[in-house]
PDB file of C-alpha atoms in Angstrom:
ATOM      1  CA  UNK A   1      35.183   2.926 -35.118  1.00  0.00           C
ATOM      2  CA  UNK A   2      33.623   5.889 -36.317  1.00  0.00           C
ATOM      3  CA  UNK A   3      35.151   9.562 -35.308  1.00  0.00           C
ATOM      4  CA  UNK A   4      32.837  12.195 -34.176  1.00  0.00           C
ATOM      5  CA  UNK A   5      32.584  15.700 -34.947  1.00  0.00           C
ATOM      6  CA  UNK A   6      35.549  16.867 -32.705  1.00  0.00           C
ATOM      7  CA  UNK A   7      37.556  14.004 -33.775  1.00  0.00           C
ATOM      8  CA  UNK A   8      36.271  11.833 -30.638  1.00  0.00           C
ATOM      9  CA  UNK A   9      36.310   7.685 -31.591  1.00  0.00           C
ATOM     10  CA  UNK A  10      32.284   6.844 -31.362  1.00  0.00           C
ATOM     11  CA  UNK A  11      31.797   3.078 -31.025  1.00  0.00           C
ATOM     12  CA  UNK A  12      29.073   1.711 -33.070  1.00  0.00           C
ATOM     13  CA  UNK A  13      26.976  -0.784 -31.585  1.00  0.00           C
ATOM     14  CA  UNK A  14      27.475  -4.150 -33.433  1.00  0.00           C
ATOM     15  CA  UNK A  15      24.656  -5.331 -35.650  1.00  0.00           C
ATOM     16  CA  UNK A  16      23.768  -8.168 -33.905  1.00  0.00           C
ATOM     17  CA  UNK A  17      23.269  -6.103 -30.829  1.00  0.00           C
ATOM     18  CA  UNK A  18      21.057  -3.173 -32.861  1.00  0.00           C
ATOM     19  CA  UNK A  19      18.760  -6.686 -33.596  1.00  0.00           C
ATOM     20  CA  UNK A  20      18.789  -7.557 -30.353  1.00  0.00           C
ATOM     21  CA  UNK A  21      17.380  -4.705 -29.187  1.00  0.00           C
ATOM     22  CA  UNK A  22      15.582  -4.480 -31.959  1.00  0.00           C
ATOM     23  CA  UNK A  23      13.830  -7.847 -30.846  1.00  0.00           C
ATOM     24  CA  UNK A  24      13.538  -6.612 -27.312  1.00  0.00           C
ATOM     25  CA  UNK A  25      11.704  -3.684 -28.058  1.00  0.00           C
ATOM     26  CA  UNK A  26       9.191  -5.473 -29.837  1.00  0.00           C
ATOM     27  CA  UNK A  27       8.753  -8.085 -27.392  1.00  0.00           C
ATOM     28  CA  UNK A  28       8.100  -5.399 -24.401  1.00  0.00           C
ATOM     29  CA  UNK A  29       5.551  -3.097 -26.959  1.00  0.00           C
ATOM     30  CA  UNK A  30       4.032  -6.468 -27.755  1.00  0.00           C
ATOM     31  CA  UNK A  31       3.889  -7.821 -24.033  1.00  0.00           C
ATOM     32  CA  UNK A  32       2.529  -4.128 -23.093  1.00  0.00           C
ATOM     33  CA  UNK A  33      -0.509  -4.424 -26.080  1.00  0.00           C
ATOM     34  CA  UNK A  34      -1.509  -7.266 -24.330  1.00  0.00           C
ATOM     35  CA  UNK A  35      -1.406  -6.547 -20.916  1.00  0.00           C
ATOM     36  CA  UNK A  36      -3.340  -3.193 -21.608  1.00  0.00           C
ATOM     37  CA  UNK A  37      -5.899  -5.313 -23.580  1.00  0.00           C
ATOM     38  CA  UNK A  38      -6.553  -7.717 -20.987  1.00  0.00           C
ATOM     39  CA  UNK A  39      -9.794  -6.745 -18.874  1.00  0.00           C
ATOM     40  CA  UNK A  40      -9.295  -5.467 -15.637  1.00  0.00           C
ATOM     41  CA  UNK A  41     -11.084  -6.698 -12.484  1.00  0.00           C
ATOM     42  CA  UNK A  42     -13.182  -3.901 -10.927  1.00  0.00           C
ATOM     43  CA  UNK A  43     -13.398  -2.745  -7.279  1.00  0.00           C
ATOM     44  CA  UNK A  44     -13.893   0.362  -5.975  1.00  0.00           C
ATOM     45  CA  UNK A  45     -14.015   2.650  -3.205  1.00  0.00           C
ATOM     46  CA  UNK A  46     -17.073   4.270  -2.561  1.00  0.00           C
ATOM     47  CA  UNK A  47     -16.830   5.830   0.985  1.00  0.00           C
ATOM     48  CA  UNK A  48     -14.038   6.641   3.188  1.00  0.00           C
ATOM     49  CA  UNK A  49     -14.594   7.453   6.479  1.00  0.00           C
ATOM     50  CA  UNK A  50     -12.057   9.002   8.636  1.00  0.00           C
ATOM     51  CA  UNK A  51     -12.160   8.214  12.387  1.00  0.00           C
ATOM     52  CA  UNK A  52      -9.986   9.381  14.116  1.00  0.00           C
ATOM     53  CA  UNK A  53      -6.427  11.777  12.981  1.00  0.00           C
ATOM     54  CA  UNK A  54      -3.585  13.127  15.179  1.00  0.00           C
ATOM     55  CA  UNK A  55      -0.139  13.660  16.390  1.00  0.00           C
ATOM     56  CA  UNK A  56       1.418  10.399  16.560  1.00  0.00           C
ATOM     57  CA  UNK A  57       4.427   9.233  18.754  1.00  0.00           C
ATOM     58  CA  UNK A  58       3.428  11.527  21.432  1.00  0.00           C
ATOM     59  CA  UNK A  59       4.444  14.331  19.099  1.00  0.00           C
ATOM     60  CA  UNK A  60       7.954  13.057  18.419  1.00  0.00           C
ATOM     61  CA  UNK A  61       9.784  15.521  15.801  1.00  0.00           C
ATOM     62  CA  UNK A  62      12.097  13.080  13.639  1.00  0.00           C
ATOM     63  CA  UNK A  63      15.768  15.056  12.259  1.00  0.00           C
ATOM     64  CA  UNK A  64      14.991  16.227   8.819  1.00  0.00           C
ATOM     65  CA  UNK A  65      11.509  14.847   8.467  1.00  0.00           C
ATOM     66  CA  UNK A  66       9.442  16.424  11.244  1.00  0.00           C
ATOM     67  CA  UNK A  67       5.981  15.160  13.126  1.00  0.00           C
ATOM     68  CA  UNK A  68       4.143  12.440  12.363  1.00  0.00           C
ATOM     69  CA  UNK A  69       0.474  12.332  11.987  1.00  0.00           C
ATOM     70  CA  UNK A  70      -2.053   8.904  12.408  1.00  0.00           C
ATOM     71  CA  UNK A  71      -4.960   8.544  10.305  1.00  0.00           C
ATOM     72  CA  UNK A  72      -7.484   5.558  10.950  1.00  0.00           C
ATOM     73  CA  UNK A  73     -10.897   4.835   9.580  1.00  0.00           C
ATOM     74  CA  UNK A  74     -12.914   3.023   6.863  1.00  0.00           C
ATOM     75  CA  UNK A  75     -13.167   2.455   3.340  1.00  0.00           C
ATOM     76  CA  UNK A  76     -16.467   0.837   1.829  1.00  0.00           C
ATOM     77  CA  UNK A  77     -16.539  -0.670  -1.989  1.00  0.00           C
ATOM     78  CA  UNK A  78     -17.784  -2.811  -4.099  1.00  0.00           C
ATOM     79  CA  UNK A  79     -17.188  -5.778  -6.604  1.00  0.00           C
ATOM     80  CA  UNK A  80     -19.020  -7.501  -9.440  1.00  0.00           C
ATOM     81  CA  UNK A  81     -19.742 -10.936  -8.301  1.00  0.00           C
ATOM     82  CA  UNK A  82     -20.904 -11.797 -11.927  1.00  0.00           C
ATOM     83  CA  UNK A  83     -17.362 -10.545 -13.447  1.00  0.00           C
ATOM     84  CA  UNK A  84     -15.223 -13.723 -13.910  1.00  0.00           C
ATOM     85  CA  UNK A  85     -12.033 -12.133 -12.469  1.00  0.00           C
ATOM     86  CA  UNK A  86     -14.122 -12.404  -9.114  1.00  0.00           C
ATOM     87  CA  UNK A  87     -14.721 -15.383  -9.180  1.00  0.00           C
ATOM     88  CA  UNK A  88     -11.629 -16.834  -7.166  1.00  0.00           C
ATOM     89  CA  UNK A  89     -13.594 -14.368  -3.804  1.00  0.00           C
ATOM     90  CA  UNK A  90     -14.978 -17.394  -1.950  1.00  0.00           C
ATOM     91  CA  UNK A  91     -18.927 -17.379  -1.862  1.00  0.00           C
ATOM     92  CA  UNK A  92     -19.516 -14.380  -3.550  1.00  0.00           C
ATOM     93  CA  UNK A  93     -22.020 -15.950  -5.538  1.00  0.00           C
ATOM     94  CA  UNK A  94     -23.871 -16.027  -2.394  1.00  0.00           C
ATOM     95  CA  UNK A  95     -23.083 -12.574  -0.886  1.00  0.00           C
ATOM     96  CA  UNK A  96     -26.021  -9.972  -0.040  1.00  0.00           C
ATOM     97  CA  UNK A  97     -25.870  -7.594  -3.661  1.00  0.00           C
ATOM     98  CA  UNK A  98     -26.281  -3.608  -2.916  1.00  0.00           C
ATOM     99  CA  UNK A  99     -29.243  -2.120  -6.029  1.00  0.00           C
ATOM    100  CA  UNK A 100     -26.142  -2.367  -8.798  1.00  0.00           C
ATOM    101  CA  UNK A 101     -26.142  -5.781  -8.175  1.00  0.00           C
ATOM    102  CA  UNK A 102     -22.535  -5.663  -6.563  1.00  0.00           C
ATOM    103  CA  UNK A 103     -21.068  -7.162  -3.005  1.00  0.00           C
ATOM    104  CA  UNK A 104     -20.254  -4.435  -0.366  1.00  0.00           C
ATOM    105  CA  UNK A 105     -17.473  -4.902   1.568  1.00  0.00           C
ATOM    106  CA  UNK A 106     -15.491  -2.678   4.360  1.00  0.00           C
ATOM    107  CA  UNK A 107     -11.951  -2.715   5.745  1.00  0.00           C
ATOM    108  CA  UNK A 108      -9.985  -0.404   8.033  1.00  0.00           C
ATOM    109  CA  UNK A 109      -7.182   1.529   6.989  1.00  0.00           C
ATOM    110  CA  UNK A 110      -3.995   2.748   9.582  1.00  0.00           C
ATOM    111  CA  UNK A 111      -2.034   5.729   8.117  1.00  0.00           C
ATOM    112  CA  UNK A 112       1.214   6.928   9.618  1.00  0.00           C
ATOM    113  CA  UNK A 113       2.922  10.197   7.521  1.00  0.00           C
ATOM    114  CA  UNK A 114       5.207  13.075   8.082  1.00  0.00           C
ATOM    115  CA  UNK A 115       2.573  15.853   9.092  1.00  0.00           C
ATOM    116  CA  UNK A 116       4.452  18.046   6.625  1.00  0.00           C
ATOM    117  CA  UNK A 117       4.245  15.980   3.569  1.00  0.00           C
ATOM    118  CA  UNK A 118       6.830  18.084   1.696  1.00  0.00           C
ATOM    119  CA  UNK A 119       9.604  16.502   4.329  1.00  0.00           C
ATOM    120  CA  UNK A 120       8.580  13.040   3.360  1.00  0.00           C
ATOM    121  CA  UNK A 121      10.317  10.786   0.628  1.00  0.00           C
ATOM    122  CA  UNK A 122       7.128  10.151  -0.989  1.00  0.00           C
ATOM    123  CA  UNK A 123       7.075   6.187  -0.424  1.00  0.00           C
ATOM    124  CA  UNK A 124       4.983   4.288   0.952  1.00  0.00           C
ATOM    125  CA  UNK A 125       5.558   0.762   3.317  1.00  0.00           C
ATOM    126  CA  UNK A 126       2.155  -1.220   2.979  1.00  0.00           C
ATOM    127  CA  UNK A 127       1.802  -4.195   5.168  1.00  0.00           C
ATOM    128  CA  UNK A 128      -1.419  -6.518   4.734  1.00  0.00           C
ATOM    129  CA  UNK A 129      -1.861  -7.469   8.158  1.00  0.00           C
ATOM    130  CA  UNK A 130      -1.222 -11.116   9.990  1.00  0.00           C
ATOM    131  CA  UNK A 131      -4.521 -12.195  11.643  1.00  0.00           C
ATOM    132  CA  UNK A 132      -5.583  -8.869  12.145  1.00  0.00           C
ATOM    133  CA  UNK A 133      -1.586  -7.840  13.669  1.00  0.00           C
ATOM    134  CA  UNK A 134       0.812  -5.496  12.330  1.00  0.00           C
ATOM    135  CA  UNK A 135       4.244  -7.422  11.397  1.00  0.00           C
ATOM    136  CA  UNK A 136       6.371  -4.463  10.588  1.00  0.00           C
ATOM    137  CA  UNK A 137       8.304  -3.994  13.771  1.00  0.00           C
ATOM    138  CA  UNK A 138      11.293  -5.994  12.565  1.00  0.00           C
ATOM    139  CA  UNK A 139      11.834  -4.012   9.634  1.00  0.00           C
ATOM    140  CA  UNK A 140      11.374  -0.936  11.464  1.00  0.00           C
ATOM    141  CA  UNK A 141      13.505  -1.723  13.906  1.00  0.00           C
ATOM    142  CA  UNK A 142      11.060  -1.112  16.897  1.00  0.00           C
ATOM    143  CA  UNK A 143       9.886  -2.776  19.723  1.00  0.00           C
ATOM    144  CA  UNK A 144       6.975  -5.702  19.417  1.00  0.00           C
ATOM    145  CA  UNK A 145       3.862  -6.355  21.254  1.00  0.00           C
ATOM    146  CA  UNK A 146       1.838  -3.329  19.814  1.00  0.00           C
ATOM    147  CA  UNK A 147      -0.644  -2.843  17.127  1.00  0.00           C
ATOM    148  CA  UNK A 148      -1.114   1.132  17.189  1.00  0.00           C
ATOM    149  CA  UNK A 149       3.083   1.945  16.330  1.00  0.00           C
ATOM    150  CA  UNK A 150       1.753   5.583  16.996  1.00  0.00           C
ATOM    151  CA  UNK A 151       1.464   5.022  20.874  1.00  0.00           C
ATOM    152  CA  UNK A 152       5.612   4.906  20.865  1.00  0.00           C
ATOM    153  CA  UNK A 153       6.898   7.600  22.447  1.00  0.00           C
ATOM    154  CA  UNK A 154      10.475   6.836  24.085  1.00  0.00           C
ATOM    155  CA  UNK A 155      12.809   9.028  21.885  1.00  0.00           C
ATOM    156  CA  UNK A 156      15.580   6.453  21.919  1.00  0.00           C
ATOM    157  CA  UNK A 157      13.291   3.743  20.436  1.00  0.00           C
ATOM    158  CA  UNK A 158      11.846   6.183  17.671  1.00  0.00           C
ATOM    159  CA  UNK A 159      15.072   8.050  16.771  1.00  0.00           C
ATOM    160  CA  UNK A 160      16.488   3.955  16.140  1.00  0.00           C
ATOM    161  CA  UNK A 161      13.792   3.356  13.882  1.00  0.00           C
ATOM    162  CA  UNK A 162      13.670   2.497   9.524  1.00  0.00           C
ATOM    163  CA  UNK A 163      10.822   4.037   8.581  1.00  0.00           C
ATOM    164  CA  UNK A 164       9.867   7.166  10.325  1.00  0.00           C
ATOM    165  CA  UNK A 165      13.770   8.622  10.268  1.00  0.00           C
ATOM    166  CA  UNK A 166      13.734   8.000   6.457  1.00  0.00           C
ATOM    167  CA  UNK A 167      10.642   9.909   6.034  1.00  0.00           C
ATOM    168  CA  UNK A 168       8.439   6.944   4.997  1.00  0.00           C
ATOM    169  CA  UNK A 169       4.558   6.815   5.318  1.00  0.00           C
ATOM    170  CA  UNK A 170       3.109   3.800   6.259  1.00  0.00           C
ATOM    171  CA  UNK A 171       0.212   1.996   5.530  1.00  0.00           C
ATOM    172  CA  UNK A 172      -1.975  -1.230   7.193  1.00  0.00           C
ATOM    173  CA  UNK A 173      -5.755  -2.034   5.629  1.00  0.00           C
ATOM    174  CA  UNK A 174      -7.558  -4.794   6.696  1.00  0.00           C
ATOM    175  CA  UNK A 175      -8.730  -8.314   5.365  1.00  0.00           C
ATOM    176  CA  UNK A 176      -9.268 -10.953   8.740  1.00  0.00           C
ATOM    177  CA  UNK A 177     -13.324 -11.135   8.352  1.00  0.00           C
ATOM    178  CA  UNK A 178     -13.253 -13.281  11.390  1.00  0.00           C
ATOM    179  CA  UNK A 179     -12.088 -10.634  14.144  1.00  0.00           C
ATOM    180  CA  UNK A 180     -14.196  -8.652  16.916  1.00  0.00           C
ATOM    181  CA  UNK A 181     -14.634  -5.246  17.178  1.00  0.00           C
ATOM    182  CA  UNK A 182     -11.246  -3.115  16.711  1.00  0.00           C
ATOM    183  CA  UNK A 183      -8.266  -3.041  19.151  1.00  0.00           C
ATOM    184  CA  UNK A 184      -5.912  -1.655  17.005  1.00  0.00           C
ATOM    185  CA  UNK A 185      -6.333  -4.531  14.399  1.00  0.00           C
ATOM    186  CA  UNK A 186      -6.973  -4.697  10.788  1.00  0.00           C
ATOM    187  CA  UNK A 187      -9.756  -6.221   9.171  1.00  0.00           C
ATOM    188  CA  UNK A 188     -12.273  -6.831   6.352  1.00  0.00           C
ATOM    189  CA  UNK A 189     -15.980  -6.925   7.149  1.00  0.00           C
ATOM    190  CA  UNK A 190     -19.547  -7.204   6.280  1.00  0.00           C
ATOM    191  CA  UNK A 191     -20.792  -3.213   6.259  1.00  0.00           C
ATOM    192  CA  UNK A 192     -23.685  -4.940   7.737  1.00  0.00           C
ATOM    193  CA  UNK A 193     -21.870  -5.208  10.809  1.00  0.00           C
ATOM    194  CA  UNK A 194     -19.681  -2.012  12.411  1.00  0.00           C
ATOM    195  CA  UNK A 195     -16.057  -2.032  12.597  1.00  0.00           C
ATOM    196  CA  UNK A 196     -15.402   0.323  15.162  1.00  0.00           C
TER     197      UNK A 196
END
């Protein structure tokens, strides 16, 4: 026991523990040199298009967090199908390539967020979708049987909700490549063919 300045006991940490921690830290700045070395995959977004933004829920105004907006449209990037890291894409050897030798692709994105951002809690819900369907009425406690959550409008059903009380913005983007055109669904596509 070691007294402090104003006479205060000050417990020292036990050797053992100091090398413990000592170990730990080198362990994590070790685990971190090798994660940062590792190469990264590359894909990236080259377009967005928006097509279509406004008011969701009918224009709803949620206690301490405001109106809601809806964002939809399309984002179009690309990958290397000659990068290794790619290599677990089915058939991308065999994809169409673009002139930089990469493999286009397309999906739709779904945005829900507080109109006023600054009322939001700055987190995001992101569900991938099932077969083209949003899953996240059972977590937001809200009625099932629609894919655009923005068409809700009875009060009762909103004001009941997880998400959109809390301030959250949430987030569906596409990856079925086997859908029709869109209904309300997600999905990833061939920018040789429209989504919309």
């Amino acid at each position: 026991m070691v007294l402090t300045a104003d006479g205060a006991p000050f417990a020292r940490a036990p050797i053992s523990n100091k090398r413990k921690l000592s170990r730990l830290g080198v362990a994590t700045l070790l685990a971190t040199s090798v994660l940062a070395a590792t190469s990264v995959a590359q894909a990236r977004t080259t377009q967005i298009q928006i097509l279509n933004r406004g008011t969701a829920f009918g224009g709803h105004s949620f206690a301490g967090v405001g109106q809601y907006e809806f964002i939809t449209g399309i984002a179009t990037g690309e990958v290397s199908p000659t990068n290794p890291q790619n290599g677990i894409i089915t058939d991308i050897q065999l994809a169409p390539r673009n002139g930089h030798g990469n493999v286009v692709y397309q999906h739709n994105f779904y945005i829900l967020q507080p109109l006023d951002s600054s009322k939001g809690n700055r987190k995001m819900m992101y569900e991938p979708p099932n077969r083209g369907g949003k899953t996240y009425q059972t977590l937001n406690n809200t009625p099932t049987g629609t894919n655009d959550p923005a068409a809700l409008t009875d009060p009762a059903v909103l004001d009941d909700s997880f998400l959109w009380t809390r301030g959250y913005t949430t987030v569906w983007t596409g990856w079925e490549n086997n859908l029709g055109p869109l209904t309300g669904t997600n999905r990833l596509g061939d920018p040789g063919k429209s989504l919309a």
